[in-house]
């Protein structure tokens, strides 16, 4: 399966701590996106990192991409209870317009 | 405000029924997608469409068909619903761009087949 693998599957931290989520693929990935999903809702785009970028920041988010290792990480700094959600990576493999999503990391931030 | 809407948030159908899930976007996007989401399996692509009347199979197309007669509307059809099609169905749309454009998602339809 081309589906991405995310690690950890679930993460529970205290407010103010940093949260790191990792995503890896078995095949080469190009551009990669991260999405957030609040319980029972649709996904919302967080950040895009292009295949020629190694690191990108947006507010409290930091994303890295290592195309040689076929992996990406998402760091949320100074987490808040409102960050509680599931987070998904989505990679573009080339070819058609499909994104291949990971299985997601469920983050719980305790107040 | 950009928007992707889905016809129902919750739907309960009986085994063997024909089920239509509708998705409408108002952003003039060329690409539209149907995913199903199951616990522990993440999002899996069922079908996508890159233009009116054009479609391409995703990873799990069996038991499903799609229709795109107008640019803004993409329908997912379960020809004969089965209990293993109980799931959350998510529609999304985007501009074409080889992964450089975000997908906009609808709120999802939670389908239960009894």
PDB file of C-alpha atoms in Angstrom, chain A:
ATOM      1  CA  UNK A   1       0.000   0.000   0.000  1.00  0.00           C
ATOM      2  CA  UNK A   2       1.192   3.514  -0.727  1.00  0.00           C
ATOM      3  CA  UNK A   3      -0.593   4.836   2.329  1.00  0.00           C
ATOM      4  CA  UNK A   4       1.513   6.866   4.705  1.00  0.00           C
ATOM      5  CA  UNK A   5       2.325   5.630   8.168  1.00  0.00           C
ATOM      6  CA  UNK A   6       2.110   8.081  11.030  1.00  0.00           C
ATOM      7  CA  UNK A   7       3.833   7.785  14.347  1.00  0.00           C
ATOM      8  CA  UNK A   8       2.663   7.847  17.017  1.00  0.00           C
ATOM      9  CA  UNK A   9      -0.926   6.808  16.445  1.00  0.00           C
ATOM     10  CA  UNK A  10      -1.929   8.695  19.578  1.00  0.00           C
ATOM     11  CA  UNK A  11      -0.204  11.320  21.684  1.00  0.00           C
ATOM     12  CA  UNK A  12      -1.281  12.849  24.982  1.00  0.00           C
ATOM     13  CA  UNK A  13       0.549  15.875  26.388  1.00  0.00           C
ATOM     14  CA  UNK A  14       0.054  18.753  28.793  1.00  0.00           C
ATOM     15  CA  UNK A  15      -0.746  22.275  27.691  1.00  0.00           C
ATOM     16  CA  UNK A  16       2.437  24.207  26.975  1.00  0.00           C
ATOM     17  CA  UNK A  17       4.433  21.151  25.884  1.00  0.00           C
ATOM     18  CA  UNK A  18       5.562  20.525  22.315  1.00  0.00           C
ATOM     19  CA  UNK A  19       4.002  17.813  20.169  1.00  0.00           C
ATOM     20  CA  UNK A  20       5.895  16.004  17.427  1.00  0.00           C
ATOM     21  CA  UNK A  21       4.268  13.769  14.834  1.00  0.00           C
ATOM     22  CA  UNK A  22       6.052  11.811  12.154  1.00  0.00           C
ATOM     23  CA  UNK A  23       4.948  10.510   8.789  1.00  0.00           C
ATOM     24  CA  UNK A  24       6.713   8.053   6.474  1.00  0.00           C
ATOM     25  CA  UNK A  25       6.020   6.515   3.096  1.00  0.00           C
ATOM     26  CA  UNK A  26       7.287   3.423   1.292  1.00  0.00           C
ATOM     27  CA  UNK A  27       7.546   5.233  -2.028  1.00  0.00           C
ATOM     28  CA  UNK A  28       9.087   8.548  -3.006  1.00  0.00           C
ATOM     29  CA  UNK A  29       7.130  11.617  -2.063  1.00  0.00           C
ATOM     30  CA  UNK A  30       7.209  15.053  -3.590  1.00  0.00           C
ATOM     31  CA  UNK A  31       5.143  17.884  -2.199  1.00  0.00           C
ATOM     32  CA  UNK A  32       3.641  17.128   1.193  1.00  0.00           C
ATOM     33  CA  UNK A  33       0.787  18.674   3.123  1.00  0.00           C
ATOM     34  CA  UNK A  34      -0.428  18.422   6.691  1.00  0.00           C
ATOM     35  CA  UNK A  35      -4.091  18.554   7.684  1.00  0.00           C
ATOM     36  CA  UNK A  36      -5.980  18.763  10.936  1.00  0.00           C
ATOM     37  CA  UNK A  37      -9.339  17.173  11.733  1.00  0.00           C
ATOM     38  CA  UNK A  38     -11.476  18.043  14.709  1.00  0.00           C
ATOM     39  CA  UNK A  39     -13.605  15.165  15.950  1.00  0.00           C
ATOM     40  CA  UNK A  40     -16.234  14.131  13.419  1.00  0.00           C
ATOM     41  CA  UNK A  41     -15.527  16.993  11.034  1.00  0.00           C
ATOM     42  CA  UNK A  42     -13.829  17.538   7.695  1.00  0.00           C
ATOM     43  CA  UNK A  43     -10.104  18.116   7.337  1.00  0.00           C
ATOM     44  CA  UNK A  44      -8.524  21.554   7.312  1.00  0.00           C
ATOM     45  CA  UNK A  45      -5.238  22.322   5.583  1.00  0.00           C
ATOM     46  CA  UNK A  46      -2.401  23.444   7.850  1.00  0.00           C
ATOM     47  CA  UNK A  47       0.768  23.731   5.820  1.00  0.00           C
ATOM     48  CA  UNK A  48       2.442  22.688   2.573  1.00  0.00           C
ATOM     49  CA  UNK A  49       6.107  21.833   2.197  1.00  0.00           C
ATOM     50  CA  UNK A  50       7.489  21.577  -1.308  1.00  0.00           C
ATOM     51  CA  UNK A  51       9.813  18.810  -2.428  1.00  0.00           C
ATOM     52  CA  UNK A  52      12.756  21.233  -2.664  1.00  0.00           C
ATOM     53  CA  UNK A  53      12.255  22.542   0.879  1.00  0.00           C
ATOM     54  CA  UNK A  54      13.664  20.930   4.012  1.00  0.00           C
ATOM     55  CA  UNK A  55      11.910  22.949   6.683  1.00  0.00           C
ATOM     56  CA  UNK A  56       9.016  25.361   6.903  1.00  0.00           C
ATOM     57  CA  UNK A  57       7.444  27.383   9.694  1.00  0.00           C
ATOM     58  CA  UNK A  58       3.976  28.786  10.140  1.00  0.00           C
ATOM     59  CA  UNK A  59       3.126  30.297  13.501  1.00  0.00           C
ATOM     60  CA  UNK A  60       3.538  27.521  16.086  1.00  0.00           C
ATOM     61  CA  UNK A  61       3.947  24.883  13.385  1.00  0.00           C
ATOM     62  CA  UNK A  62       7.264  23.569  12.113  1.00  0.00           C
ATOM     63  CA  UNK A  63       7.368  21.008   9.330  1.00  0.00           C
ATOM     64  CA  UNK A  64      10.365  19.130   7.975  1.00  0.00           C
ATOM     65  CA  UNK A  65      10.672  17.022   4.858  1.00  0.00           C
ATOM     66  CA  UNK A  66      13.381  14.465   4.131  1.00  0.00           C
ATOM     67  CA  UNK A  67      12.804  13.098   0.637  1.00  0.00           C
ATOM     68  CA  UNK A  68      15.720  10.666   0.908  1.00  0.00           C
ATOM     69  CA  UNK A  69      14.124   9.054   3.973  1.00  0.00           C
ATOM     70  CA  UNK A  70      10.609   9.503   2.540  1.00  0.00           C
ATOM     71  CA  UNK A  71       9.488  11.091   5.772  1.00  0.00           C
ATOM     72  CA  UNK A  72       8.134  14.292   7.274  1.00  0.00           C
ATOM     73  CA  UNK A  73       7.537  15.614  10.765  1.00  0.00           C
ATOM     74  CA  UNK A  74       5.132  18.153  12.226  1.00  0.00           C
ATOM     75  CA  UNK A  75       6.044  19.981  15.417  1.00  0.00           C
ATOM     76  CA  UNK A  76       3.463  22.025  17.308  1.00  0.00           C
ATOM     77  CA  UNK A  77       5.120  24.231  19.893  1.00  0.00           C
ATOM     78  CA  UNK A  78       3.561  25.515  23.119  1.00  0.00           C
ATOM     79  CA  UNK A  79       0.472  23.384  22.609  1.00  0.00           C
ATOM     80  CA  UNK A  80      -2.997  24.479  23.692  1.00  0.00           C
ATOM     81  CA  UNK A  81      -6.108  22.509  24.591  1.00  0.00           C
ATOM     82  CA  UNK A  82      -7.620  23.774  21.318  1.00  0.00           C
ATOM     83  CA  UNK A  83      -4.914  21.855  19.405  1.00  0.00           C
ATOM     84  CA  UNK A  84      -6.640  18.607  20.386  1.00  0.00           C
ATOM     85  CA  UNK A  85      -7.439  16.955  17.043  1.00  0.00           C
ATOM     86  CA  UNK A  86      -6.217  14.336  14.611  1.00  0.00           C
ATOM     87  CA  UNK A  87      -3.386  15.283  12.279  1.00  0.00           C
ATOM     88  CA  UNK A  88      -2.783  13.776   8.855  1.00  0.00           C
ATOM     89  CA  UNK A  89       0.046  14.010   6.378  1.00  0.00           C
ATOM     90  CA  UNK A  90      -0.762  13.855   2.669  1.00  0.00           C
ATOM     91  CA  UNK A  91       1.910  13.280   0.054  1.00  0.00           C
ATOM     92  CA  UNK A  92       1.944  13.766  -3.682  1.00  0.00           C
ATOM     93  CA  UNK A  93       3.599  10.804  -5.373  1.00  0.00           C
ATOM     94  CA  UNK A  94       3.659  12.077  -8.940  1.00  0.00           C
ATOM     95  CA  UNK A  95       1.437  11.060 -11.803  1.00  0.00           C
ATOM     96  CA  UNK A  96      -2.196  12.002 -11.309  1.00  0.00           C
ATOM     97  CA  UNK A  97      -3.577  14.591  -8.911  1.00  0.00           C
ATOM     98  CA  UNK A  98      -4.045  12.219  -5.984  1.00  0.00           C
ATOM     99  CA  UNK A  99      -2.739  12.889  -2.500  1.00  0.00           C
ATOM    100  CA  UNK A 100      -1.925   9.828  -0.406  1.00  0.00           C
ATOM    101  CA  UNK A 101      -2.940  10.353   3.199  1.00  0.00           C
ATOM    102  CA  UNK A 102      -1.381   8.876   6.292  1.00  0.00           C
ATOM    103  CA  UNK A 103      -3.432   7.100   8.931  1.00  0.00           C
ATOM    104  CA  UNK A 104      -3.263  10.043  11.294  1.00  0.00           C
ATOM    105  CA  UNK A 105      -2.038  10.901  14.777  1.00  0.00           C
ATOM    106  CA  UNK A 106      -4.627  11.650  17.429  1.00  0.00           C
ATOM    107  CA  UNK A 107      -3.323  14.437  19.655  1.00  0.00           C
ATOM    108  CA  UNK A 108      -4.838  15.200  23.042  1.00  0.00           C
ATOM    109  CA  UNK A 109      -3.676  18.311  24.860  1.00  0.00           C
ATOM    110  CA  UNK A 110      -4.687  18.281  28.503  1.00  0.00           C
ATOM    111  CA  UNK A 111      -5.397  21.644  30.210  1.00  0.00           C
TER     112      UNK A 111
END
